[in-house]
mmCIF file of C-alpha atoms and ligand atoms in Angstrom:
data_model
loop_
_atom_site.group_PDB
_atom_site.id
_atom_site.type_symbol
_atom_site.label_atom_id
_atom_site.label_comp_id
_atom_site.label_asym_id
_atom_site.label_seq_id
_atom_site.Cartn_x
_atom_site.Cartn_y
_atom_site.Cartn_z
ATOM 1 C CA MET Z 1 -125.688 -85.922 53.337
ATOM 2 C CA LEU Z 2 -127.619 -87.814 50.692
ATOM 3 C CA GLN Z 3 -131.028 -86.945 52.161
ATOM 4 C CA GLU Z 4 -130.255 -83.211 52.370
ATOM 5 C CA ILE Z 5 -131.819 -82.023 49.115
ATOM 6 C CA SER Z 6 -133.101 -78.560 49.979
ATOM 7 C CA PRO Z 7 -134.655 -76.592 48.291
ATOM 8 C CA ASN Z 8 -136.257 -79.739 46.856
ATOM 9 C CA GLU Z 9 -138.790 -81.390 49.143
ATOM 10 C CA PHE Z 10 -139.191 -85.085 49.824
ATOM 11 C CA HIS Z 11 -142.757 -86.444 50.181
ATOM 12 C CA ASN Z 12 -143.240 -90.007 51.405
ATOM 13 C CA GLU Z 13 -146.886 -89.785 52.410
ATOM 14 C CA PHE Z 14 -149.248 -92.397 51.028
ATOM 15 C CA GLU Z 15 -151.145 -90.981 48.055
ATOM 16 C CA ASP Z 16 -153.546 -92.234 45.441
ATOM 17 C CA ARG Z 17 -152.082 -90.694 42.296
ATOM 18 C CA VAL Z 18 -152.631 -91.222 38.601
ATOM 19 C CA PRO Z 19 -149.297 -91.583 36.763
ATOM 20 C CA LYS Z 20 -148.338 -88.854 34.297
ATOM 21 C CA ASP Z 21 -146.287 -89.712 31.215
ATOM 22 C CA THR Z 22 -143.363 -87.655 32.522
ATOM 23 C CA ASP Z 23 -143.271 -89.334 35.962
ATOM 24 C CA TYR Z 24 -140.329 -91.626 36.654
ATOM 25 C CA VAL Z 25 -140.537 -95.384 36.904
ATOM 26 C CA VAL Z 26 -138.330 -97.461 39.161
ATOM 27 C CA ALA Z 27 -137.906 -100.691 37.247
ATOM 28 C CA PHE Z 28 -135.816 -102.791 39.620
ATOM 29 C CA ASN Z 29 -134.748 -106.335 38.871
ATOM 30 C CA ASP Z 30 -131.860 -108.386 40.261
ATOM 31 C CA GLU Z 31 -130.252 -105.297 41.897
ATOM 32 C CA LYS Z 32 -130.341 -103.438 38.598
ATOM 33 C CA LEU Z 33 -132.312 -100.364 37.534
ATOM 34 C CA LEU Z 34 -133.746 -99.687 34.081
ATOM 35 C CA MET Z 35 -132.288 -96.472 32.652
ATOM 36 C CA ASN Z 36 -132.905 -94.465 29.507
ATOM 37 C CA LYS Z 37 -129.386 -93.113 28.966
ATOM 38 C CA ASP Z 38 -128.608 -91.076 32.109
ATOM 39 C CA LEU Z 39 -132.130 -90.976 33.554
ATOM 40 C CA PRO Z 40 -134.496 -93.561 34.980
ATOM 41 C CA VAL Z 41 -137.194 -94.590 32.524
ATOM 42 C CA THR Z 42 -140.428 -92.616 32.504
ATOM 43 C CA VAL Z 43 -144.036 -93.763 32.269
ATOM 44 C CA SER Z 44 -143.955 -92.744 28.627
ATOM 45 C CA ASP Z 45 -140.788 -94.829 27.999
ATOM 46 C CA CYS Z 46 -142.465 -97.854 29.583
ATOM 47 C CA LYS Z 47 -145.604 -97.475 27.467
ATOM 48 C CA LYS Z 48 -143.461 -97.743 24.336
ATOM 49 C CA VAL Z 49 -142.388 -101.247 25.398
ATOM 50 C CA GLY Z 50 -145.539 -102.701 26.930
ATOM 51 C CA THR Z 51 -148.262 -102.095 29.469
ATOM 52 C CA PRO Z 52 -146.624 -100.982 32.714
ATOM 53 C CA VAL Z 53 -148.248 -102.016 36.008
ATOM 54 C CA LEU Z 54 -147.408 -99.129 38.329
ATOM 55 C CA GLN Z 55 -147.469 -98.584 42.086
ATOM 56 C CA TYR Z 56 -146.988 -95.044 43.407
ATOM 57 C CA LEU Z 57 -143.990 -94.730 45.761
ATOM 58 C CA ILE Z 58 -142.810 -91.189 46.600
ATOM 59 C CA ARG Z 59 -142.353 -87.784 45.077
ATOM 60 C CA ILE Z 60 -139.799 -85.004 45.181
ATOM 61 C CA ASP Z 61 -141.710 -81.741 44.805
ATOM 62 C CA ASP Z 62 -144.164 -82.659 42.022
ATOM 63 C CA THR Z 63 -141.974 -85.299 40.395
ATOM 64 C CA ALA Z 64 -143.503 -88.659 41.253
ATOM 65 C CA PHE Z 65 -141.804 -92.060 41.231
ATOM 66 C CA TYR Z 66 -143.648 -95.317 40.550
ATOM 67 C CA LEU Z 67 -142.597 -98.916 40.961
ATOM 68 C CA LEU Z 68 -142.848 -101.071 37.843
ATOM 69 C CA GLU Z 69 -144.518 -104.214 39.132
ATOM 70 C CA ASN Z 70 -144.113 -106.232 35.957
ATOM 71 C CA SER Z 71 -140.396 -105.551 35.479
ATOM 72 C CA ASP Z 72 -139.914 -109.112 34.183
ATOM 73 C CA ASP Z 73 -141.763 -107.978 31.035
ATOM 74 C CA TYR Z 74 -139.036 -105.367 30.483
ATOM 75 C CA LEU Z 75 -135.905 -107.519 30.613
ATOM 76 C CA ASP Z 76 -135.420 -107.240 26.855
ATOM 77 C CA THR Z 77 -135.697 -103.578 25.754
ATOM 78 C CA ASN Z 78 -133.580 -100.886 24.132
ATOM 79 C CA TYR Z 79 -133.133 -99.293 27.551
ATOM 80 C CA GLN Z 80 -130.261 -100.340 29.822
ATOM 81 C CA TRP Z 81 -130.333 -102.348 33.043
ATOM 82 C CA GLU Z 82 -127.636 -100.804 35.240
ATOM 83 C CA SER Z 83 -126.166 -101.900 38.542
ATOM 84 C CA ILE Z 84 -127.445 -99.574 41.275
ATOM 85 C CA ARG Z 85 -123.899 -98.749 42.435
ATOM 86 C CA PHE Z 86 -124.023 -95.621 40.239
ATOM 87 C CA ILE Z 87 -126.624 -94.060 42.547
ATOM 88 C CA ARG Z 88 -124.136 -93.151 45.287
ATOM 89 C CA GLY Z 89 -122.568 -90.282 43.374
ATOM 90 C CA TYR Z 90 -125.514 -89.527 41.081
ATOM 91 C CA GLU Z 91 -126.335 -85.939 40.104
ATOM 92 C CA PRO Z 92 -128.705 -84.307 40.790
ATOM 93 C CA GLN Z 93 -128.494 -85.574 44.348
ATOM 94 C CA TRP Z 94 -132.264 -85.392 44.929
ATOM 95 C CA MET Z 95 -132.717 -87.903 42.115
ATOM 96 C CA GLY Z 96 -130.156 -90.295 43.606
ATOM 97 C CA TYR Z 97 -131.828 -90.011 46.985
ATOM 98 C CA ALA Z 98 -135.264 -90.624 45.442
ATOM 99 C CA LEU Z 99 -134.033 -93.648 43.488
ATOM 100 C CA ILE Z 100 -132.373 -95.414 46.397
ATOM 101 C CA THR Z 101 -135.386 -94.742 48.626
ATOM 102 C CA CYS Z 102 -137.632 -96.231 45.938
ATOM 103 C CA ILE Z 103 -135.353 -99.249 45.687
ATOM 104 C CA GLN Z 104 -135.735 -99.831 49.422
ATOM 105 C CA LEU Z 105 -139.508 -99.887 48.898
ATOM 106 C CA ALA Z 106 -139.172 -102.092 45.804
ATOM 107 C CA ARG Z 107 -137.173 -104.666 47.800
ATOM 108 C CA TRP Z 108 -139.721 -104.551 50.592
ATOM 109 C CA TYR Z 109 -142.692 -105.115 48.265
ATOM 110 C CA ASP Z 110 -140.778 -107.969 46.642
ATOM 111 C CA HIS Z 111 -140.089 -109.635 49.999
ATOM 112 C CA ARG Z 112 -143.637 -109.327 51.316
ATOM 113 C CA ARG Z 113 -145.520 -111.219 48.654
ATOM 114 C CA TYR Z 114 -146.815 -113.775 51.139
ATOM 115 C CA CYS Z 115 -147.994 -113.518 54.718
ATOM 116 C CA GLY Z 116 -145.254 -114.673 57.103
ATOM 117 C CA LYS Z 117 -147.874 -116.084 59.466
ATOM 118 C CA CYS Z 118 -150.268 -118.034 57.241
ATOM 119 C CA GLY Z 119 -148.708 -117.977 53.767
ATOM 120 C CA THR Z 120 -151.621 -116.270 51.991
ATOM 121 C CA PRO Z 121 -150.642 -113.817 49.205
ATOM 122 C CA MET Z 122 -150.515 -110.303 50.711
ATOM 123 C CA VAL Z 123 -152.416 -107.355 49.207
ATOM 124 C CA LYS Z 124 -151.591 -103.655 49.307
ATOM 125 C CA SER Z 125 -153.448 -101.600 51.884
ATOM 126 C CA LYS Z 126 -155.692 -98.939 50.372
ATOM 127 C CA ILE Z 127 -155.281 -96.561 53.317
ATOM 128 C CA GLU Z 128 -151.574 -96.607 54.166
ATOM 129 C CA ARG Z 129 -148.225 -97.889 52.940
ATOM 130 C CA ALA Z 130 -148.541 -101.435 54.176
ATOM 131 C CA MET Z 131 -149.088 -104.988 52.990
ATOM 132 C CA VAL Z 132 -152.081 -106.756 54.495
ATOM 133 C CA CYS Z 133 -152.961 -110.429 54.704
ATOM 134 C CA PRO Z 134 -156.584 -110.834 53.554
ATOM 135 C CA HIS Z 135 -156.860 -114.065 55.551
ATOM 136 C CA CYS Z 136 -155.347 -113.412 59.012
ATOM 137 C CA LYS Z 137 -155.146 -109.581 58.783
ATOM 138 C CA THR Z 138 -151.413 -109.456 59.542
ATOM 139 C CA ILE Z 139 -150.027 -106.045 58.534
ATOM 140 C CA GLU Z 140 -146.459 -105.450 57.371
ATOM 141 C CA TYR Z 141 -144.858 -101.998 57.152
ATOM 142 C CA PRO Z 142 -141.717 -101.040 55.199
ATOM 143 C CA LYS Z 143 -138.561 -102.565 56.636
ATOM 144 C CA ILE Z 144 -136.247 -100.033 58.300
ATOM 145 C CA CYS Z 145 -133.349 -101.420 60.354
ATOM 146 C CA PRO Z 146 -131.766 -99.137 62.958
ATOM 147 C CA ALA Z 147 -127.995 -99.094 63.201
ATOM 148 C CA VAL Z 148 -125.344 -96.932 64.867
ATOM 149 C CA ILE Z 149 -122.200 -95.212 63.662
ATOM 150 C CA VAL Z 150 -119.726 -94.518 66.444
ATOM 151 C CA GLY Z 151 -116.910 -91.981 66.551
ATOM 152 C CA VAL Z 152 -114.735 -93.179 69.446
ATOM 153 C CA THR Z 153 -112.450 -90.281 70.398
ATOM 154 C CA ASP Z 154 -109.370 -90.141 72.595
ATOM 155 C CA GLY Z 155 -108.301 -86.509 72.851
ATOM 156 C CA ASP Z 156 -107.192 -85.486 69.368
ATOM 157 C CA ARG Z 157 -107.407 -89.042 68.043
ATOM 158 C CA ILE Z 158 -110.373 -90.919 66.600
ATOM 159 C CA LEU Z 159 -110.838 -94.645 66.059
ATOM 160 C CA VAL Z 160 -111.055 -95.528 62.362
ATOM 161 C CA SER Z 161 -111.467 -98.897 60.759
ATOM 162 C CA ARG Z 162 -111.571 -100.702 57.459
ATOM 163 C CA TYR Z 163 -113.969 -103.536 56.798
ATOM 164 C CA ALA Z 164 -112.808 -107.010 55.911
ATOM 165 C CA GLY Z 165 -114.092 -108.524 52.669
ATOM 166 C CA ARG Z 166 -115.787 -105.457 51.215
ATOM 167 C CA GLU Z 167 -115.113 -103.344 48.183
ATOM 168 C CA TYR Z 168 -115.249 -100.195 50.298
ATOM 169 C CA LYS Z 169 -111.642 -99.690 51.384
ATOM 170 C CA LYS Z 170 -111.724 -96.148 52.731
ATOM 171 C CA TYR Z 171 -111.549 -95.371 56.408
ATOM 172 C CA ALA Z 172 -114.831 -95.720 58.229
ATOM 173 C CA LEU Z 173 -116.067 -95.412 61.770
ATOM 174 C CA LEU Z 174 -117.309 -98.391 63.734
ATOM 175 C CA ALA Z 175 -120.892 -99.291 62.869
ATOM 176 C CA GLY Z 176 -123.381 -101.994 63.635
ATOM 177 C CA PHE Z 177 -127.024 -102.986 63.684
ATOM 178 C CA MET Z 178 -129.124 -102.808 66.809
ATOM 179 C CA GLU Z 179 -130.150 -106.113 68.302
ATOM 180 C CA ILE Z 180 -133.378 -106.942 70.041
ATOM 181 C CA GLY Z 181 -133.959 -105.291 73.410
ATOM 182 C CA GLU Z 182 -131.173 -102.730 73.061
ATOM 183 C CA ASP Z 183 -131.193 -98.965 73.405
ATOM 184 C CA PHE Z 184 -128.649 -97.062 71.316
ATOM 185 C CA GLU Z 185 -126.164 -96.844 74.180
ATOM 186 C CA MET Z 186 -126.250 -100.619 74.673
ATOM 187 C CA THR Z 187 -125.719 -101.181 70.951
ATOM 188 C CA ILE Z 188 -122.736 -98.821 70.949
ATOM 189 C CA ARG Z 189 -121.086 -100.411 73.989
ATOM 190 C CA ARG Z 190 -121.610 -103.907 72.594
ATOM 191 C CA GLU Z 191 -120.384 -103.072 69.079
ATOM 192 C CA VAL Z 192 -117.261 -101.268 70.281
ATOM 193 C CA MET Z 193 -116.446 -104.112 72.676
ATOM 194 C CA GLU Z 194 -117.086 -106.791 70.021
ATOM 195 C CA GLU Z 195 -115.179 -105.123 67.208
ATOM 196 C CA VAL Z 196 -112.174 -103.641 69.009
ATOM 197 C CA GLY Z 197 -112.405 -104.733 72.666
ATOM 198 C CA LEU Z 198 -112.636 -101.188 74.086
ATOM 199 C CA LYS Z 199 -114.850 -99.439 76.635
ATOM 200 C CA VAL Z 200 -116.442 -96.052 75.964
ATOM 201 C CA LYS Z 201 -118.110 -93.257 77.967
ATOM 202 C CA ASN Z 202 -119.987 -89.994 77.421
ATOM 203 C CA ILE Z 203 -121.991 -91.305 74.461
ATOM 204 C CA THR Z 204 -123.443 -88.235 72.747
ATOM 205 C CA TYR Z 205 -125.861 -88.112 69.823
ATOM 206 C CA TYR Z 206 -124.721 -86.311 66.676
ATOM 207 C CA LYS Z 207 -127.008 -86.764 63.609
ATOM 208 C CA SER Z 208 -128.920 -89.442 61.746
ATOM 209 C CA GLN Z 209 -129.307 -90.606 58.175
ATOM 210 C CA PRO Z 210 -131.585 -92.924 56.225
ATOM 211 C CA TRP Z 211 -129.330 -95.343 54.330
ATOM 212 C CA ALA Z 212 -131.616 -97.156 51.934
ATOM 213 C CA PHE Z 213 -128.731 -99.121 50.369
ATOM 214 C CA SER Z 214 -129.014 -101.454 53.383
ATOM 215 C CA ASP Z 215 -132.636 -100.737 54.477
ATOM 216 C CA THR Z 216 -131.123 -98.849 57.398
ATOM 217 C CA VAL Z 217 -131.567 -95.722 59.420
ATOM 218 C CA LEU Z 218 -128.217 -94.741 60.934
ATOM 219 C CA ALA Z 219 -127.830 -92.872 64.202
ATOM 220 C CA GLY Z 220 -124.417 -91.245 64.603
ATOM 221 C CA PHE Z 221 -122.820 -90.795 68.018
ATOM 222 C CA PHE Z 222 -119.509 -89.556 69.356
ATOM 223 C CA CYS Z 223 -118.117 -90.982 72.573
ATOM 224 C CA GLN Z 224 -114.869 -91.046 74.508
ATOM 225 C CA LEU Z 225 -112.528 -93.929 75.097
ATOM 226 C CA ASP Z 226 -112.859 -95.155 78.675
ATOM 227 C CA GLY Z 227 -109.579 -96.698 79.833
ATOM 228 C CA LEU Z 228 -106.734 -98.226 77.844
ATOM 229 C CA ASP Z 229 -106.449 -97.993 74.057
ATOM 230 C CA GLN Z 230 -105.379 -101.621 73.536
ATOM 231 C CA ILE Z 231 -107.340 -102.674 70.460
ATOM 232 C CA GLN Z 232 -108.363 -106.314 70.143
ATOM 233 C CA LEU Z 233 -109.547 -106.633 66.590
ATOM 234 C CA ASP Z 234 -112.478 -108.784 65.520
ATOM 235 C CA GLU Z 235 -110.831 -110.031 62.338
ATOM 236 C CA ASP Z 236 -114.019 -111.500 60.908
ATOM 237 C CA GLU Z 237 -115.532 -108.013 60.799
ATOM 238 C CA LEU Z 238 -112.638 -105.606 60.415
ATOM 239 C CA GLN Z 239 -109.435 -105.620 58.430
ATOM 240 C CA GLU Z 240 -107.833 -103.008 60.616
ATOM 241 C CA ALA Z 241 -108.662 -100.457 63.284
ATOM 242 C CA GLU Z 242 -106.460 -97.770 64.756
ATOM 243 C CA PHE Z 243 -106.580 -94.420 66.491
ATOM 244 C CA LEU Z 244 -105.645 -91.735 63.953
ATOM 245 C CA HIS Z 245 -104.503 -88.263 64.908
ATOM 246 C CA ARG Z 246 -106.686 -85.485 63.581
ATOM 247 C CA GLU Z 247 -103.865 -84.260 61.290
ATOM 248 C CA ASP Z 248 -103.550 -87.717 59.721
ATOM 249 C CA LEU Z 249 -107.209 -87.994 58.732
ATOM 250 C CA PRO Z 250 -107.566 -87.489 54.981
ATOM 251 C CA GLU Z 251 -109.727 -84.543 53.946
ATOM 252 C CA ASN Z 252 -113.097 -85.781 52.745
ATOM 253 C CA LYS Z 253 -115.268 -83.457 50.708
ATOM 254 C CA ASP Z 254 -117.781 -86.229 49.939
ATOM 255 C CA ASP Z 255 -120.393 -85.599 52.591
ATOM 256 C CA ILE Z 256 -122.978 -87.989 51.121
ATOM 257 C CA SER Z 257 -122.617 -90.352 54.070
ATOM 258 C CA LEU Z 258 -122.950 -89.695 57.783
ATOM 259 C CA THR Z 259 -119.730 -91.569 58.540
ATOM 260 C CA ALA Z 260 -117.745 -89.329 56.165
ATOM 261 C CA GLN Z 261 -119.372 -86.234 57.617
ATOM 262 C CA MET Z 262 -118.537 -87.335 61.172
ATOM 263 C CA MET Z 263 -114.864 -87.917 60.330
ATOM 264 C CA GLU Z 264 -114.730 -84.537 58.626
ATOM 265 C CA ALA Z 265 -116.393 -82.888 61.644
ATOM 266 C CA PHE Z 266 -113.725 -84.426 63.864
ATOM 267 C CA ARG Z 267 -110.914 -83.381 61.520
ATOM 268 C CA THR Z 268 -112.127 -79.773 61.319
ATOM 269 C CA LYS Z 269 -113.028 -79.570 65.045
ATOM 270 C CA THR Z 270 -116.645 -78.776 64.172
ATOM 271 C CA TYR Z 271 -118.302 -81.588 66.120
ATOM 272 C CA PRO Z 272 -120.291 -80.100 68.998
ATOM 273 C CA MET Z 273 -118.463 -81.938 71.799
ATOM 274 C CA TYR Z 274 -115.052 -80.629 70.705
ATOM 275 C CA GLU Z 275 -114.639 -77.817 73.233
ATOM 276 C CA LYS Z 276 -115.869 -79.810 76.179
ATOM 277 C CA TRP Z 277 -113.847 -82.925 75.389
ATOM 278 C CA GLU Z 278 -110.554 -81.471 74.230
ATOM 279 C CA GLU Z 279 -110.062 -78.110 75.928
HETATM 280 ZN ZN1 ZN F 1 -151.922 -114.267 57.033
#
């Protein structure tokens, strides 16, 4: 999965670092990232254009990434502003993972300029990764939205879907955001009922994944169909949903996403519940 970058190590702890010329800069503006050919711009690149205002974000091993706070000053350069869609398949993978994680932080900083309670401009905390209101002391931490991915199984079949109105047309599993007051099991039961009108049982945790593209952390679960397999499709959300036999699932070597990995685990009978549920 995207976050699995061993032997490289991800460090998200709050640090007070001085930027080096070779460190990378996440210049993010209007869902685009400033690139110097195939790589994100560096501190040195930014100094050639102007005076970068930098905020430390994360590092991978000793390679640090900074946010360019005055990206508006860099709209007209010889570097290229590129749509962030390229990040999904970017090599090396650790760089793609670092970039999208930085973009999640960049969006969060951008959306927390003012206190939501009293409207005062927020300032960065000096002791942790947080925005603080100097007037009413409200503290805001990075936005991370929990969501579930659900593999609904029925013997050697699994429920797959395609989303309505999205570019992404491959098969996916059911997924949805948690709502207030829910535990994961409640979210799963509600989402499956809302999207396809089915009941499920034996909800079992599989794996999780940060998915910074949507400020999300995904928790993946398998469960079993409970009762009839009469699908009632929520056509606002899904274009189609059906139970596919294991043999009809396309092979998927792209294991960047948890949903792809879960479908592949089902196809290859390597999901942990296989023996108990199918033998
Ligand atoms: Zn305030």
